[in-house]
Each structure stands twice: as structure tokens, then as C-alpha cells.
XYZ file of N, CA and C in Angstrom:
234
model
N -9.936 -17.534 -12.811
C -9.465 -16.312 -13.413
C -10.400 -15.940 -14.563
N -10.749 -14.678 -14.681
C -11.671 -14.227 -15.707
C -10.973 -14.023 -17.046
N -11.673 -14.314 -18.121
C -11.146 -14.106 -19.455
C -11.284 -12.634 -19.827
N -10.172 -12.017 -20.261
C -10.207 -10.620 -20.682
C -10.660 -10.470 -22.129
N -10.304 -11.452 -22.955
C -10.620 -11.369 -24.375
C -10.725 -12.762 -24.961
N -11.694 -12.960 -25.832
C -11.836 -14.214 -26.575
C -11.779 -13.886 -28.054
N -11.107 -14.718 -28.800
C -11.014 -14.507 -30.234
C -10.472 -15.744 -30.907
N -10.041 -15.551 -32.140
C -9.500 -16.680 -32.889
C -8.445 -16.183 -33.862
N -7.488 -17.050 -34.135
C -6.470 -16.798 -35.145
C -6.736 -17.751 -36.297
N -6.761 -17.197 -37.477
C -7.010 -18.033 -38.656
C -5.859 -17.902 -39.634
N -5.357 -19.027 -40.093
C -4.304 -19.083 -41.101
C -4.770 -20.052 -42.181
N -5.414 -19.542 -43.183
C -5.922 -20.403 -44.255
C -7.014 -21.304 -43.725
N -6.775 -22.594 -43.731
C -7.766 -23.558 -43.259
C -7.625 -23.853 -41.755
N -6.610 -23.282 -41.118
C -6.379 -23.532 -39.693
C -7.053 -22.434 -38.882
N -7.881 -22.834 -37.904
C -8.615 -21.903 -37.045
C -8.281 -22.239 -35.591
N -7.624 -21.284 -34.884
C -7.209 -21.530 -33.514
C -7.980 -20.614 -32.568
N -8.817 -21.168 -31.668
C -9.477 -20.332 -30.666
C -8.464 -19.861 -29.613
N -8.605 -18.599 -29.186
C -7.659 -18.002 -28.246
C -8.430 -17.311 -27.134
N -7.956 -17.470 -25.902
C -8.493 -16.732 -24.754
C -7.325 -16.013 -24.089
N -7.526 -14.739 -23.689
C -6.497 -13.978 -23.008
C -6.918 -13.776 -21.556
N -6.003 -14.106 -20.649
C -6.225 -13.951 -19.217
C -5.219 -12.944 -18.664
N -5.531 -12.319 -17.537
C -4.600 -11.410 -16.874
C -3.410 -12.214 -16.333
N -2.217 -11.615 -16.396
C -1.015 -12.299 -15.923
C -0.982 -12.366 -14.400
N -1.583 -11.390 -13.741
C -1.598 -11.371 -12.280
C -3.025 -11.175 -11.795
N -3.247 -11.565 -10.571
C -4.554 -11.387 -9.959
C -4.357 -10.840 -8.559
N -5.114 -9.813 -8.195
C -4.977 -9.171 -6.901
C -5.693 -9.997 -5.838
N -4.911 -10.524 -4.892
C -5.477 -11.314 -3.789
C -4.865 -10.839 -2.480
N -5.026 -9.558 -2.175
C -4.479 -9.011 -0.941
C -5.276 -9.491 0.262
N -4.550 -9.786 1.319
C -5.161 -10.173 2.582
C -4.924 -9.038 3.561
N -5.965 -8.543 4.163
C -5.851 -7.455 5.118
C -5.698 -8.038 6.515
N -4.541 -7.772 7.118
C -4.279 -8.270 8.461
C -4.470 -7.146 9.466
N -4.908 -7.486 10.654
C -5.062 -6.519 11.735
C -4.308 -7.035 12.951
N -3.863 -6.105 13.786
C -3.240 -6.497 15.048
C -4.346 -6.632 16.085
N -4.326 -7.729 16.805
C -5.374 -8.067 17.761
C -4.774 -8.124 19.165
N -5.494 -7.561 20.134
C -5.075 -7.661 21.530
C -5.292 -9.095 21.972
N -4.226 -9.737 22.384
C -4.276 -11.164 22.711
C -5.286 -11.475 23.811
N -5.355 -10.645 24.864
C -6.231 -10.923 26.002
C -7.706 -10.740 25.661
N -8.040 -9.699 24.890
C -9.445 -9.381 24.604
C -9.939 -9.925 23.268
N -9.030 -10.107 22.309
C -9.440 -10.530 20.978
C -10.031 -9.404 20.160
N -9.721 -8.156 20.506
C -10.268 -6.980 19.834
C -9.157 -6.314 19.016
N -9.450 -5.845 17.775
C -8.443 -5.123 17.004
C -8.020 -3.839 17.723
N -6.710 -3.526 17.628
C -6.213 -2.314 18.264
C -6.171 -1.182 17.246
N -6.110 0.046 17.742
C -5.969 1.196 16.849
C -4.556 1.739 17.003
N -3.981 2.187 15.896
C -2.641 2.738 15.924
C -2.758 4.255 15.936
N -2.538 4.847 17.094
C -2.635 6.293 17.243
C -1.260 6.910 17.078
N -1.205 8.022 16.339
C 0.045 8.756 16.182
C 0.036 9.875 17.205
N 0.973 9.811 18.137
C 1.043 10.807 19.199
C 2.429 11.420 19.252
N 2.500 12.662 19.722
C 3.763 13.362 19.919
C 4.279 13.018 21.307
N 5.543 12.581 21.391
C 6.126 12.222 22.684
C 6.321 13.438 23.579
N 6.512 14.614 22.993
C 6.742 15.817 23.778
C 5.434 16.437 24.255
N 4.445 16.550 23.360
C 3.173 17.208 23.698
C 2.143 16.256 24.302
N 2.307 14.949 24.073
C 1.325 13.937 24.467
C -0.048 14.202 23.857
N -0.048 14.637 22.590
C -1.296 14.884 21.866
C -1.409 13.891 20.716
N -2.645 13.525 20.405
C -2.897 12.683 19.245
C -2.831 13.557 17.994
N -2.172 13.060 16.932
C -1.957 13.844 15.723
C -2.716 13.258 14.545
N -3.183 14.142 13.677
C -3.806 13.719 12.417
C -2.706 13.554 11.371
N -2.982 12.834 10.310
C -1.964 12.628 9.277
C -1.608 13.935 8.573
N -2.490 14.940 8.597
C -2.185 16.236 7.985
C -1.187 17.031 8.814
N -0.989 16.666 10.072
C -0.038 17.358 10.946
C 1.386 16.827 10.797
N 1.584 15.792 9.997
C 2.876 15.121 9.915
C 3.626 15.495 8.644
N 4.952 15.590 8.753
C 5.828 15.759 7.604
C 6.925 14.712 7.704
N 7.669 14.515 6.625
C 8.747 13.538 6.634
C 10.068 14.236 6.886
N 10.962 13.557 7.558
C 12.264 14.110 7.841
C 13.303 13.020 8.005
N 14.562 13.422 7.892
C 15.687 12.500 8.015
C 16.618 13.017 9.106
N 16.928 12.170 10.064
C 17.832 12.545 11.149
C 19.261 12.222 10.722
N 20.084 13.280 10.456
C 21.449 13.050 10.019
C 22.449 13.185 11.156
N 22.059 13.749 12.273
C 22.825 13.739 13.517
C 21.819 13.527 14.634
N 22.305 13.281 15.832
C 21.392 12.979 16.940
C 20.405 14.115 17.200
N 20.827 15.369 17.001
C 19.951 16.515 17.306
C 19.535 17.298 16.064
N 19.974 16.908 14.872
C 19.664 17.664 13.650
C 18.792 16.843 12.717
N 17.769 17.486 12.175
C 16.836 16.839 11.250
C 16.840 17.595 9.933
N 16.658 16.864 8.854
C 16.472 17.426 7.515
C 15.025 17.140 7.140
N 14.226 18.200 6.900
C 12.796 18.042 6.628
C 12.534 18.112 5.135
N 11.646 17.274 4.654
C 11.250 17.261 3.254
C 9.996 18.086 3.090
N 9.991 18.960 2.090
C 8.818 19.775 1.820
C 7.906 19.052 0.860
N 6.612 19.229 1.052
C 5.606 18.621 0.197
C 5.448 19.467 -1.063
N 5.355 18.822 -2.226
C 5.146 19.552 -3.481
C 3.716 20.055 -3.537
N 3.524 21.277 -4.041
C 2.174 21.844 -4.162
C 1.596 21.561 -5.510
């Protein structure tokens, strides 16, 4: 872990060296889904079940289904 700050505290004749370290350290592991037969990473495509078209993330909005046929859509803030 890297030292963020080095210094000392002095109280009269007492001199205490101090080092400050970060409380947390980012150690994220990036996992991928692999096709078992080929050993190749797969891609996650977003497609419409009705149109059978691949969609970009800009084409998507969020919504909540409160009945089987009714959706409540959330608008994006500008």
C-alpha cells in the first residue's frame, strides 16, 4: 500500500514519526463470460424480441411493469 503522507508529531521532547495510508484499495477483478466449448469470450447483445434488431444503449430507456400489459417509463433528466 502506498503512503499518502509522511510527517511527524512533536510534543516537547517527544517526536513521533507518522505515515498515513489509504483506508481502502481498489482491487477490482474483471470477469468475462466464456463459451465453454470454444474458450472464447462472448458478447452480450441487446436485441428487441419483437423487431429482432440489435439495439444501441442510446435506444434504451428504463421502465417498470406494474401490470402484465402496462409499463411506467422513466424520463431522462436533461
